[in-house]
Amino acid sequence: MTPQAAALRPAAMYPHDPVVTWATLLLLAVGVVMVYSASIAIAEGGRYSNHQSVFFLIRHTLFLVISLAAGWMVYQLPMRAWQEAAPYLFIGGVVLLFAVLIPGVGREVNGSRRWLPLVSANLQPSEFMKLFAVLYAADYTVRKAAWMHSFKRGFLPMLSVMLLVGGLLLREPDFGAFAVVCAIAMGVLFLGGMNWRLFAGLLVLLAAGFVVVIVTAPYRMQRVLGFMHPWEDQYGKSYQLCHALLAFGRGDWLGVGLGGSVEKLFYLPEAHTDFLLAVIGEELGFVGVAVVVLLFAGLVVRAFAIGAQAARLERYFSALVAQGIGLWFGVQSIINMGVNLGLLPTKGLTLPLLSFGGSGLLANCGALALLLRVDWESRQLMQGKLS
């Protein structure tokens, strides 16, 4: 068999990457089951749900159906159309980030103003900004490819835009989204050929910026101190982390059984959102957590492989979008898992595809639809079916 025939064979066998497809479906399925398990107690408590135990299950399933439908629509558009729309989508995302900060427009919850109230749900613009940042950074890098070694013409304009977005996110405040958007922008610029000296300088500036952001905000400093010594204040600033660690401890290797979590019974705050992995660890044990980690690892590895294949076909925007999505899911899942396991300071980041939240689920499904579109177009091109 010739190398050309060998390259065409996978494209002929599957219309899409099977690892991405099955990892996505399995993570979504696990998310439905675990959101229901983790939310039963809070739903029956009646604060949000009129004492209906299936309240969050119904909402999560509805969000999932809407997200899958939106993902199907995203998939129908060619990558060329997404490249043309990237700057306008990014501008729209910035406008939404401004809107949440307007008194009377944005909704404040637990001291953070991150949501725009809709009829029966809340829209969280920072979730969509992650997707828009992937598209914009990829488009910017392709357009400025000849200037990626120039500080003034290649680096400075992108830095200015990201500082604006970062400032808006920190005003909400949403430090977790700020970290993810920075990682996406930096990663895509680096993959697109940014001068390594400029990149190293950017890393130093970001590190200094993170230190300043933490030191100048007392609540962030408390989170860092609590993360470093959680058991010194287990009923105060480290309460959430300590109960997450207790959940993992109870889970041991095989877990206490699906539905058997004790920590979700009003001990562990945000059990169905930010700390869903702790409930998975308690109910399904090390094995359950390992399966989730492997599914995310497979998804991220294949995203980079899809991007590399698109680059070999000289589809550079598509390549950077695929790898940007891989960066997004990899960084956000690592941060969420690190927070749950006490390896990183507590911050409000959900676990992609698993945690409860309509905006996050919608953005995640849209991103993976784009990833599948990149893969499909590459396979069609390899077979000579796409001009």
mmCIF file of C-alpha atoms in Angstrom:
data_model
loop_
_atom_site.group_PDB
_atom_site.id
_atom_site.type_symbol
_atom_site.label_atom_id
_atom_site.label_comp_id
_atom_site.label_asym_id
_atom_site.label_seq_id
_atom_site.Cartn_x
_atom_site.Cartn_y
_atom_site.Cartn_z
ATOM 1 C CA MET A 1 0.000 0.000 0.000
ATOM 2 C CA THR A 2 1.403 3.401 -0.973
ATOM 3 C CA PRO A 3 1.784 6.155 1.666
ATOM 4 C CA GLN A 4 -0.883 8.192 -0.154
ATOM 5 C CA ALA A 5 -3.345 5.298 0.006
ATOM 6 C CA ALA A 6 -2.550 4.737 3.673
ATOM 7 C CA ALA A 7 -3.270 8.412 4.387
ATOM 8 C CA LEU A 8 -6.600 8.238 2.597
ATOM 9 C CA ARG A 9 -7.759 5.080 4.324
ATOM 10 C CA PRO A 10 -8.710 6.634 7.716
ATOM 11 C CA ALA A 11 -10.558 9.448 5.963
ATOM 12 C CA ALA A 12 -12.535 6.925 3.949
ATOM 13 C CA MET A 13 -13.364 4.764 6.963
ATOM 14 C CA TYR A 14 -14.689 7.509 9.243
ATOM 15 C CA PRO A 15 -16.354 10.840 8.434
ATOM 16 C CA HIS A 16 -15.055 12.207 11.756
ATOM 17 C CA ASP A 17 -12.358 11.428 14.269
ATOM 18 C CA PRO A 18 -13.758 8.518 16.351
ATOM 19 C CA VAL A 19 -11.826 9.461 19.513
ATOM 20 C CA VAL A 20 -13.217 13.014 19.545
ATOM 21 C CA THR A 21 -16.731 11.769 18.776
ATOM 22 C CA TRP A 22 -16.846 9.052 21.432
ATOM 23 C CA ALA A 23 -14.960 11.006 24.097
ATOM 24 C CA THR A 24 -17.412 13.899 23.674
ATOM 25 C CA LEU A 25 -20.490 11.669 23.831
ATOM 26 C CA LEU A 26 -19.203 9.765 26.869
ATOM 27 C CA LEU A 27 -18.298 12.947 28.750
ATOM 28 C CA LEU A 28 -21.714 14.438 28.013
ATOM 29 C CA ALA A 29 -23.416 11.236 29.196
ATOM 30 C CA VAL A 30 -21.343 11.130 32.393
ATOM 31 C CA GLY A 31 -22.197 14.796 32.922
ATOM 32 C CA VAL A 32 -25.942 14.165 32.778
ATOM 33 C CA VAL A 33 -25.715 11.297 35.287
ATOM 34 C CA MET A 34 -23.375 13.042 37.709
ATOM 35 C CA VAL A 35 -25.124 16.434 37.598
ATOM 36 C CA TYR A 36 -28.329 14.653 38.576
ATOM 37 C CA SER A 37 -26.592 12.719 41.355
ATOM 38 C CA ALA A 38 -24.772 15.779 42.707
ATOM 39 C CA SER A 39 -27.811 18.080 42.586
ATOM 40 C CA ILE A 40 -30.552 15.940 44.150
ATOM 41 C CA ALA A 41 -30.047 17.292 47.665
ATOM 42 C CA ILE A 42 -29.922 20.974 46.688
ATOM 43 C CA ALA A 43 -32.910 20.495 44.374
ATOM 44 C CA GLU A 44 -34.986 18.853 47.108
ATOM 45 C CA GLY A 45 -33.946 21.672 49.434
ATOM 46 C CA GLY A 46 -36.223 23.887 47.406
ATOM 47 C CA ARG A 47 -34.130 27.048 47.210
ATOM 48 C CA TYR A 48 -34.213 27.011 43.402
ATOM 49 C CA SER A 49 -36.491 24.162 42.452
ATOM 50 C CA ASN A 50 -39.735 24.058 44.438
ATOM 51 C CA HIS A 51 -38.522 20.795 46.078
ATOM 52 C CA GLN A 52 -38.297 18.866 42.788
ATOM 53 C CA SER A 53 -35.384 16.423 42.869
ATOM 54 C CA VAL A 54 -35.137 16.334 39.059
ATOM 55 C CA PHE A 55 -35.023 20.127 38.662
ATOM 56 C CA PHE A 56 -31.337 20.343 37.689
ATOM 57 C CA LEU A 57 -31.531 17.132 35.654
ATOM 58 C CA ILE A 58 -34.340 18.566 33.530
ATOM 59 C CA ARG A 59 -32.560 21.887 33.052
ATOM 60 C CA HIS A 60 -29.230 20.265 32.256
ATOM 61 C CA THR A 61 -30.860 17.927 29.740
ATOM 62 C CA LEU A 62 -32.662 20.858 28.129
ATOM 63 C CA PHE A 63 -29.390 22.812 27.955
ATOM 64 C CA LEU A 64 -27.739 19.772 26.412
ATOM 65 C CA VAL A 65 -30.408 19.401 23.720
ATOM 66 C CA ILE A 66 -30.135 23.110 22.858
ATOM 67 C CA SER A 67 -26.333 22.898 22.842
ATOM 68 C CA LEU A 68 -26.280 19.864 20.556
ATOM 69 C CA ALA A 69 -28.695 21.579 18.177
ATOM 70 C CA ALA A 70 -26.520 24.711 18.203
ATOM 71 C CA GLY A 71 -23.437 22.557 17.646
ATOM 72 C CA TRP A 72 -25.097 20.970 14.602
ATOM 73 C CA MET A 73 -25.754 24.449 13.176
ATOM 74 C CA VAL A 74 -22.164 25.517 13.868
ATOM 75 C CA TYR A 75 -20.938 22.409 12.068
ATOM 76 C CA GLN A 76 -22.877 23.278 8.900
ATOM 77 C CA LEU A 77 -20.835 26.422 8.211
ATOM 78 C CA PRO A 78 -17.443 26.050 6.473
ATOM 79 C CA MET A 79 -14.319 27.188 8.287
ATOM 80 C CA ARG A 80 -13.897 29.937 5.707
ATOM 81 C CA ALA A 81 -17.117 31.535 6.987
ATOM 82 C CA TRP A 82 -15.925 31.289 10.593
ATOM 83 C CA GLN A 83 -12.658 32.970 9.664
ATOM 84 C CA GLU A 84 -14.521 35.869 8.086
ATOM 85 C CA ALA A 85 -16.810 36.178 11.111
ATOM 86 C CA ALA A 86 -14.049 35.869 13.756
ATOM 87 C CA PRO A 87 -13.346 39.631 14.271
ATOM 88 C CA TYR A 88 -17.067 40.456 14.490
ATOM 89 C CA LEU A 89 -17.761 37.635 16.943
ATOM 90 C CA PHE A 90 -14.870 38.844 19.094
ATOM 91 C CA ILE A 91 -16.202 42.420 19.079
ATOM 92 C CA GLY A 92 -19.648 41.076 20.017
ATOM 93 C CA GLY A 93 -18.089 39.179 22.927
ATOM 94 C CA VAL A 94 -16.354 42.345 24.177
ATOM 95 C CA VAL A 95 -19.675 44.226 24.019
ATOM 96 C CA LEU A 96 -21.314 41.492 26.120
ATOM 97 C CA LEU A 97 -18.476 41.691 28.657
ATOM 98 C CA PHE A 98 -19.125 45.429 28.921
ATOM 99 C CA ALA A 99 -22.869 44.800 29.274
ATOM 100 C CA VAL A 100 -22.549 42.559 32.354
ATOM 101 C CA LEU A 101 -20.777 45.386 34.202
ATOM 102 C CA ILE A 102 -23.623 47.854 33.667
ATOM 103 C CA PRO A 103 -25.759 48.191 36.828
ATOM 104 C CA GLY A 104 -29.274 46.991 36.156
ATOM 105 C CA VAL A 105 -28.171 44.979 33.128
ATOM 106 C CA GLY A 106 -25.717 42.440 34.506
ATOM 107 C CA ARG A 107 -26.788 40.098 37.291
ATOM 108 C CA GLU A 108 -24.691 39.809 40.445
ATOM 109 C CA VAL A 109 -24.404 36.468 42.260
ATOM 110 C CA ASN A 110 -22.156 35.895 45.299
ATOM 111 C CA GLY A 111 -20.306 39.152 44.709
ATOM 112 C CA SER A 112 -19.558 38.493 41.023
ATOM 113 C CA ARG A 113 -21.282 40.201 38.106
ATOM 114 C CA ARG A 114 -20.902 37.648 35.296
ATOM 115 C CA TRP A 115 -24.378 36.999 33.953
ATOM 116 C CA LEU A 116 -26.973 38.596 31.695
ATOM 117 C CA PRO A 117 -30.498 37.582 32.782
ATOM 118 C CA LEU A 118 -32.695 36.104 30.059
ATOM 119 C CA VAL A 119 -36.298 34.923 30.279
ATOM 120 C CA SER A 120 -35.676 31.652 32.126
ATOM 121 C CA ALA A 121 -31.878 31.390 32.279
ATOM 122 C CA ASN A 122 -28.698 33.428 32.576
ATOM 123 C CA LEU A 123 -26.175 34.068 29.818
ATOM 124 C CA GLN A 124 -22.500 34.063 30.865
ATOM 125 C CA PRO A 125 -20.522 35.988 28.208
ATOM 126 C CA SER A 126 -17.120 34.887 29.526
ATOM 127 C CA GLU A 127 -17.882 31.321 28.398
ATOM 128 C CA PHE A 128 -18.449 32.460 24.824
ATOM 129 C CA MET A 129 -15.427 34.751 24.944
ATOM 130 C CA LYS A 130 -13.233 31.642 25.222
ATOM 131 C CA LEU A 131 -14.580 30.408 21.885
ATOM 132 C CA PHE A 132 -14.368 33.849 20.308
ATOM 133 C CA ALA A 133 -10.780 34.186 21.572
ATOM 134 C CA VAL A 134 -9.847 30.942 19.805
ATOM 135 C CA LEU A 135 -11.335 32.166 16.510
ATOM 136 C CA TYR A 136 -9.923 35.681 16.778
ATOM 137 C CA ALA A 137 -6.418 34.595 17.814
ATOM 138 C CA ALA A 138 -6.309 32.066 14.960
ATOM 139 C CA ASP A 139 -7.505 34.626 12.410
ATOM 140 C CA TYR A 140 -5.136 37.299 13.750
ATOM 141 C CA THR A 141 -2.155 34.951 13.608
ATOM 142 C CA VAL A 142 -2.892 33.920 10.022
ATOM 143 C CA ARG A 143 -3.405 37.540 8.900
ATOM 144 C CA LYS A 144 -0.271 38.735 10.695
ATOM 145 C CA ALA A 145 1.887 35.722 9.822
ATOM 146 C CA ALA A 146 4.527 37.914 8.177
ATOM 147 C CA TRP A 147 4.776 40.084 11.315
ATOM 148 C CA MET A 148 4.890 37.437 14.036
ATOM 149 C CA HIS A 149 8.532 38.362 14.721
ATOM 150 C CA SER A 150 7.728 42.072 15.121
ATOM 151 C CA PHE A 151 6.898 43.510 18.534
ATOM 152 C CA LYS A 152 5.143 46.592 17.166
ATOM 153 C CA ARG A 153 3.155 45.102 14.265
ATOM 154 C CA GLY A 154 2.655 41.516 15.367
ATOM 155 C CA PHE A 155 2.647 41.347 19.150
ATOM 156 C CA LEU A 156 1.551 44.757 20.468
ATOM 157 C CA PRO A 157 -1.917 44.912 18.787
ATOM 158 C CA MET A 158 -2.868 41.475 20.159
ATOM 159 C CA LEU A 159 -1.516 42.370 23.598
ATOM 160 C CA SER A 160 -3.642 45.548 23.658
ATOM 161 C CA VAL A 161 -6.799 43.642 22.758
ATOM 162 C CA MET A 162 -6.149 40.932 25.341
ATOM 163 C CA LEU A 163 -5.466 43.543 28.034
ATOM 164 C CA LEU A 164 -8.900 45.022 27.323
ATOM 165 C CA VAL A 165 -10.585 41.630 27.572
ATOM 166 C CA GLY A 166 -8.562 40.727 30.662
ATOM 167 C CA GLY A 167 -9.500 43.988 32.351
ATOM 168 C CA LEU A 168 -13.197 43.359 31.724
ATOM 169 C CA LEU A 169 -12.984 39.799 33.043
ATOM 170 C CA LEU A 170 -11.180 40.933 36.183
ATOM 171 C CA ARG A 171 -13.838 43.593 36.775
ATOM 172 C CA GLU A 172 -16.575 40.943 37.007
ATOM 173 C CA PRO A 173 -14.398 39.375 38.584
ATOM 174 C CA ASP A 174 -13.737 36.084 36.738
ATOM 175 C CA PHE A 175 -10.106 35.210 37.310
ATOM 176 C CA GLY A 176 -10.551 31.660 36.015
ATOM 177 C CA ALA A 177 -11.887 32.792 32.634
ATOM 178 C CA PHE A 178 -9.097 35.391 32.495
ATOM 179 C CA ALA A 179 -6.483 32.638 32.933
ATOM 180 C CA VAL A 180 -8.066 30.446 30.240
ATOM 181 C CA VAL A 181 -8.398 33.285 27.691
ATOM 182 C CA CYS A 182 -4.761 34.285 28.297
ATOM 183 C CA ALA A 183 -3.654 30.684 27.789
ATOM 184 C CA ILE A 184 -5.645 30.433 24.555
ATOM 185 C CA ALA A 185 -4.264 33.680 23.113
ATOM 186 C CA MET A 186 -0.667 32.936 24.118
ATOM 187 C CA GLY A 187 -0.833 29.350 22.927
ATOM 188 C CA VAL A 188 -2.280 30.182 19.525
ATOM 189 C CA LEU A 189 0.289 32.973 18.973
ATOM 190 C CA PHE A 190 3.110 30.611 19.916
ATOM 191 C CA LEU A 191 1.810 27.825 17.655
ATOM 192 C CA GLY A 192 1.408 30.385 14.888
ATOM 193 C CA GLY A 193 5.095 31.207 14.916
ATOM 194 C CA MET A 194 5.586 34.074 17.368
ATOM 195 C CA ASN A 195 9.215 35.006 18.010
ATOM 196 C CA TRP A 196 10.368 32.963 21.007
ATOM 197 C CA ARG A 197 11.970 35.997 22.660
ATOM 198 C CA LEU A 198 8.677 37.898 22.499
ATOM 199 C CA PHE A 199 6.895 34.839 23.859
ATOM 200 C CA ALA A 200 9.338 34.497 26.752
ATOM 201 C CA GLY A 201 8.910 38.185 27.534
ATOM 202 C CA LEU A 202 5.153 37.753 27.490
ATOM 203 C CA LEU A 203 5.414 34.873 29.963
ATOM 204 C CA VAL A 204 7.420 37.057 32.331
ATOM 205 C CA LEU A 205 4.917 39.922 32.028
ATOM 206 C CA LEU A 206 1.978 37.583 32.626
ATOM 207 C CA ALA A 207 3.640 36.013 35.649
ATOM 208 C CA ALA A 208 4.257 39.473 37.107
ATOM 209 C CA GLY A 209 0.685 40.475 36.257
ATOM 210 C CA PHE A 210 -0.760 37.417 37.999
ATOM 211 C CA VAL A 211 1.246 38.206 41.128
ATOM 212 C CA VAL A 212 0.010 41.805 41.118
ATOM 213 C CA VAL A 213 -3.598 40.726 40.573
ATOM 214 C CA ILE A 214 -3.401 38.299 43.492
ATOM 215 C CA VAL A 215 -1.569 40.619 45.902
ATOM 216 C CA THR A 216 -3.861 43.597 45.251
ATOM 217 C CA ALA A 217 -7.080 41.639 45.911
ATOM 218 C CA PRO A 218 -7.439 40.424 49.518
ATOM 219 C CA TYR A 219 -9.958 37.689 48.674
ATOM 220 C CA ARG A 220 -7.594 36.223 46.050
ATOM 221 C CA MET A 221 -4.726 36.288 48.545
ATOM 222 C CA GLN A 222 -6.937 34.450 51.043
ATOM 223 C CA ARG A 223 -7.686 31.791 48.446
ATOM 224 C CA VAL A 224 -3.991 31.293 47.759
ATOM 225 C CA LEU A 225 -3.181 31.055 51.459
ATOM 226 C CA GLY A 226 -6.119 28.709 52.009
ATOM 227 C CA PHE A 227 -5.011 26.491 49.160
ATOM 228 C CA MET A 228 -1.483 26.199 50.586
ATOM 229 C CA HIS A 229 -2.637 25.321 54.119
ATOM 230 C CA PRO A 230 -6.256 24.117 53.806
ATOM 231 C CA TRP A 231 -6.607 22.399 57.183
ATOM 232 C CA GLU A 232 -5.572 25.483 59.152
ATOM 233 C CA ASP A 233 -8.952 27.086 58.428
ATOM 234 C CA GLN A 234 -11.184 24.185 57.403
ATOM 235 C CA TYR A 235 -14.356 25.965 58.556
ATOM 236 C CA GLY A 236 -13.454 29.276 56.939
ATOM 237 C CA LYS A 237 -11.734 30.132 53.666
ATOM 238 C CA SER A 238 -10.704 26.484 53.042
ATOM 239 C CA TYR A 239 -14.126 24.973 53.774
ATOM 240 C CA GLN A 240 -14.880 24.089 50.147
ATOM 241 C CA LEU A 241 -11.469 22.573 49.452
ATOM 242 C CA CYS A 242 -11.448 20.516 52.650
ATOM 243 C CA HIS A 243 -14.798 18.927 51.841
ATOM 244 C CA ALA A 244 -13.629 18.204 48.282
ATOM 245 C CA LEU A 245 -10.589 16.410 49.712
ATOM 246 C CA LEU A 246 -12.826 14.488 52.111
ATOM 247 C CA ALA A 247 -14.958 13.408 49.151
ATOM 248 C CA PHE A 248 -11.931 12.035 47.304
ATOM 249 C CA GLY A 249 -10.781 10.318 50.480
ATOM 250 C CA ARG A 250 -14.128 8.586 50.982
ATOM 251 C CA GLY A 251 -14.151 7.445 47.361
ATOM 252 C CA ASP A 252 -10.923 5.454 47.616
ATOM 253 C CA TRP A 253 -10.402 3.168 44.582
ATOM 254 C CA LEU A 254 -13.934 2.202 43.515
ATOM 255 C CA GLY A 255 -16.114 4.794 45.250
ATOM 256 C CA VAL A 256 -19.059 4.508 47.593
ATOM 257 C CA GLY A 257 -21.462 3.853 44.718
ATOM 258 C CA LEU A 258 -23.474 6.041 42.380
ATOM 259 C CA GLY A 259 -25.773 8.285 44.430
ATOM 260 C CA GLY A 260 -23.993 7.467 47.695
ATOM 261 C CA SER A 261 -22.078 10.701 48.174
ATOM 262 C CA VAL A 262 -22.320 12.316 51.607
ATOM 263 C CA GLU A 263 -20.453 15.511 50.733
ATOM 264 C CA LYS A 264 -23.113 16.567 48.225
ATOM 265 C CA LEU A 265 -25.647 16.695 51.089
ATOM 266 C CA PHE A 266 -25.092 20.432 51.694
ATOM 267 C CA TYR A 267 -21.497 19.948 52.872
ATOM 268 C CA LEU A 268 -19.704 20.643 49.574
ATOM 269 C CA PRO A 269 -20.807 23.948 47.978
ATOM 270 C CA GLU A 270 -21.242 23.989 44.176
ATOM 271 C CA ALA A 271 -21.178 20.194 44.045
ATOM 272 C CA HIS A 272 -22.968 20.100 40.668
ATOM 273 C CA THR A 273 -20.869 22.858 39.049
ATOM 274 C CA ASP A 274 -17.287 23.727 40.051
ATOM 275 C CA PHE A 275 -16.745 20.687 42.306
ATOM 276 C CA LEU A 276 -18.468 17.968 40.297
ATOM 277 C CA LEU A 277 -15.196 16.031 40.012
ATOM 278 C CA ALA A 278 -15.102 15.659 43.817
ATOM 279 C CA VAL A 279 -18.526 13.983 43.721
ATOM 280 C CA ILE A 280 -17.327 11.740 40.887
ATOM 281 C CA GLY A 281 -14.325 10.838 43.037
ATOM 282 C CA GLU A 282 -16.512 10.041 46.035
ATOM 283 C CA GLU A 283 -19.114 7.994 44.176
ATOM 284 C CA LEU A 284 -16.987 6.353 41.463
ATOM 285 C CA GLY A 285 -13.593 6.443 43.139
ATOM 286 C CA PHE A 286 -10.156 6.679 41.602
ATOM 287 C CA VAL A 287 -11.306 4.552 38.673
ATOM 288 C CA GLY A 288 -14.103 6.982 37.800
ATOM 289 C CA VAL A 289 -11.798 10.010 38.008
ATOM 290 C CA ALA A 290 -9.169 8.212 35.922
ATOM 291 C CA VAL A 291 -11.729 7.491 33.186
ATOM 292 C CA VAL A 292 -12.714 11.183 33.078
ATOM 293 C CA VAL A 293 -9.047 12.247 32.902
ATOM 294 C CA LEU A 294 -8.352 9.773 30.085
ATOM 295 C CA LEU A 295 -11.369 10.971 28.096
ATOM 296 C CA PHE A 296 -10.179 14.587 28.352
ATOM 297 C CA ALA A 297 -6.623 13.551 27.494
ATOM 298 C CA GLY A 298 -7.842 11.717 24.388
ATOM 299 C CA LEU A 299 -9.908 14.733 23.362
ATOM 300 C CA VAL A 300 -7.007 17.157 23.736
ATOM 301 C CA VAL A 301 -4.455 14.905 22.012
ATOM 302 C CA ARG A 302 -6.738 14.355 19.039
ATOM 303 C CA ALA A 303 -7.498 18.099 18.810
ATOM 304 C CA PHE A 304 -3.785 18.762 18.359
ATOM 305 C CA ALA A 305 -3.509 15.884 15.885
ATOM 306 C CA ILE A 306 -6.421 17.275 13.857
ATOM 307 C CA GLY A 307 -4.742 20.670 13.911
ATOM 308 C CA ALA A 308 -1.441 19.168 12.744
ATOM 309 C CA GLN A 309 -3.203 17.396 9.874
ATOM 310 C CA ALA A 310 -4.884 20.646 8.810
ATOM 311 C CA ALA A 311 -1.500 22.425 8.922
ATOM 312 C CA ARG A 312 0.012 19.760 6.652
ATOM 313 C CA LEU A 313 -2.790 20.524 4.207
ATOM 314 C CA GLU A 314 -1.925 24.245 4.488
ATOM 315 C CA ARG A 315 -5.225 25.083 6.183
ATOM 316 C CA TYR A 316 -3.562 27.258 8.803
ATOM 317 C CA PHE A 317 -6.619 28.982 10.276
ATOM 318 C CA SER A 318 -8.351 25.626 10.753
ATOM 319 C CA ALA A 319 -5.184 24.179 12.267
ATOM 320 C CA LEU A 320 -4.904 26.954 14.849
ATOM 321 C CA VAL A 321 -8.615 26.750 15.689
ATOM 322 C CA ALA A 322 -8.345 23.008 16.352
ATOM 323 C CA GLN A 323 -5.241 23.405 18.492
ATOM 324 C CA GLY A 324 -6.728 26.442 20.258
ATOM 325 C CA ILE A 325 -9.744 24.328 21.209
ATOM 326 C CA GLY A 326 -7.373 21.649 22.464
ATOM 327 C CA LEU A 327 -5.582 24.265 24.575
ATOM 328 C CA TRP A 328 -8.878 25.573 25.947
ATOM 329 C CA PHE A 329 -10.204 22.173 27.028
ATOM 330 C CA GLY A 330 -6.821 21.061 28.307
ATOM 331 C CA VAL A 331 -6.133 24.180 30.396
ATOM 332 C CA GLN A 332 -9.660 24.512 31.788
ATOM 333 C CA SER A 333 -9.976 20.834 32.707
ATOM 334 C CA ILE A 334 -6.518 20.852 34.347
ATOM 335 C CA ILE A 335 -7.383 23.959 36.369
ATOM 336 C CA ASN A 336 -10.733 22.536 37.496
ATOM 337 C CA MET A 337 -9.190 19.189 38.424
ATOM 338 C CA GLY A 338 -6.305 20.935 40.187
ATOM 339 C CA VAL A 339 -8.729 23.017 42.232
ATOM 340 C CA ASN A 340 -10.782 19.951 43.175
ATOM 341 C CA LEU A 341 -7.664 18.047 44.234
ATOM 342 C CA GLY A 342 -6.165 20.956 46.177
ATOM 343 C CA LEU A 343 -3.283 21.468 43.721
ATOM 344 C CA LEU A 344 -4.428 24.952 42.663
ATOM 345 C CA PRO A 345 -6.229 27.851 44.428
ATOM 346 C CA THR A 346 -10.020 27.764 44.330
ATOM 347 C CA LYS A 347 -11.572 29.631 41.408
ATOM 348 C CA GLY A 348 -14.923 29.539 39.620
ATOM 349 C CA LEU A 349 -14.178 27.313 36.628
ATOM 350 C CA THR A 350 -16.451 24.477 35.607
ATOM 351 C CA LEU A 351 -15.380 21.127 34.157
ATOM 352 C CA PRO A 352 -16.062 21.277 30.392
ATOM 353 C CA LEU A 353 -18.912 19.082 29.087
ATOM 354 C CA LEU A 354 -19.668 17.773 32.589
ATOM 355 C CA SER A 355 -20.624 20.572 34.971
ATOM 356 C CA PHE A 356 -24.076 22.114 35.149
ATOM 357 C CA GLY A 357 -24.378 25.393 33.259
ATOM 358 C CA GLY A 358 -26.101 26.292 30.023
ATOM 359 C CA SER A 359 -23.603 28.885 28.746
ATOM 360 C CA GLY A 360 -20.619 26.616 29.299
ATOM 361 C CA LEU A 361 -22.318 23.641 27.687
ATOM 362 C CA LEU A 362 -23.372 25.727 24.690
ATOM 363 C CA ALA A 363 -19.850 27.125 24.173
ATOM 364 C CA ASN A 364 -18.267 23.688 24.627
ATOM 365 C CA CYS A 365 -20.543 21.995 22.099
ATOM 366 C CA GLY A 366 -19.987 24.845 19.635
ATOM 367 C CA ALA A 367 -16.219 24.462 19.988
ATOM 368 C CA LEU A 368 -16.295 20.710 19.466
ATOM 369 C CA ALA A 369 -18.558 21.151 16.448
ATOM 370 C CA LEU A 370 -15.862 23.406 14.976
ATOM 371 C CA LEU A 371 -13.235 20.775 15.769
ATOM 372 C CA LEU A 372 -15.265 18.117 13.968
ATOM 373 C CA ARG A 373 -15.763 20.509 11.039
ATOM 374 C CA VAL A 374 -11.989 21.026 10.769
ATOM 375 C CA ASP A 375 -11.500 17.260 10.810
ATOM 376 C CA TRP A 376 -14.230 16.653 8.217
ATOM 377 C CA GLU A 377 -12.877 19.279 5.833
ATOM 378 C CA SER A 378 -9.379 17.804 6.116
ATOM 379 C CA ARG A 379 -10.694 14.317 5.353
ATOM 380 C CA GLN A 380 -12.683 15.601 2.389
ATOM 381 C CA LEU A 381 -9.632 17.430 1.076
ATOM 382 C CA MET A 382 -7.505 14.328 1.433
ATOM 383 C CA GLN A 383 -10.028 12.481 -0.717
ATOM 384 C CA GLY A 384 -10.098 15.290 -3.276
ATOM 385 C CA LYS A 385 -13.740 16.110 -2.574
ATOM 386 C CA LEU A 386 -13.248 19.638 -1.249
ATOM 387 C CA SER A 387 -11.962 22.433 -3.424
#
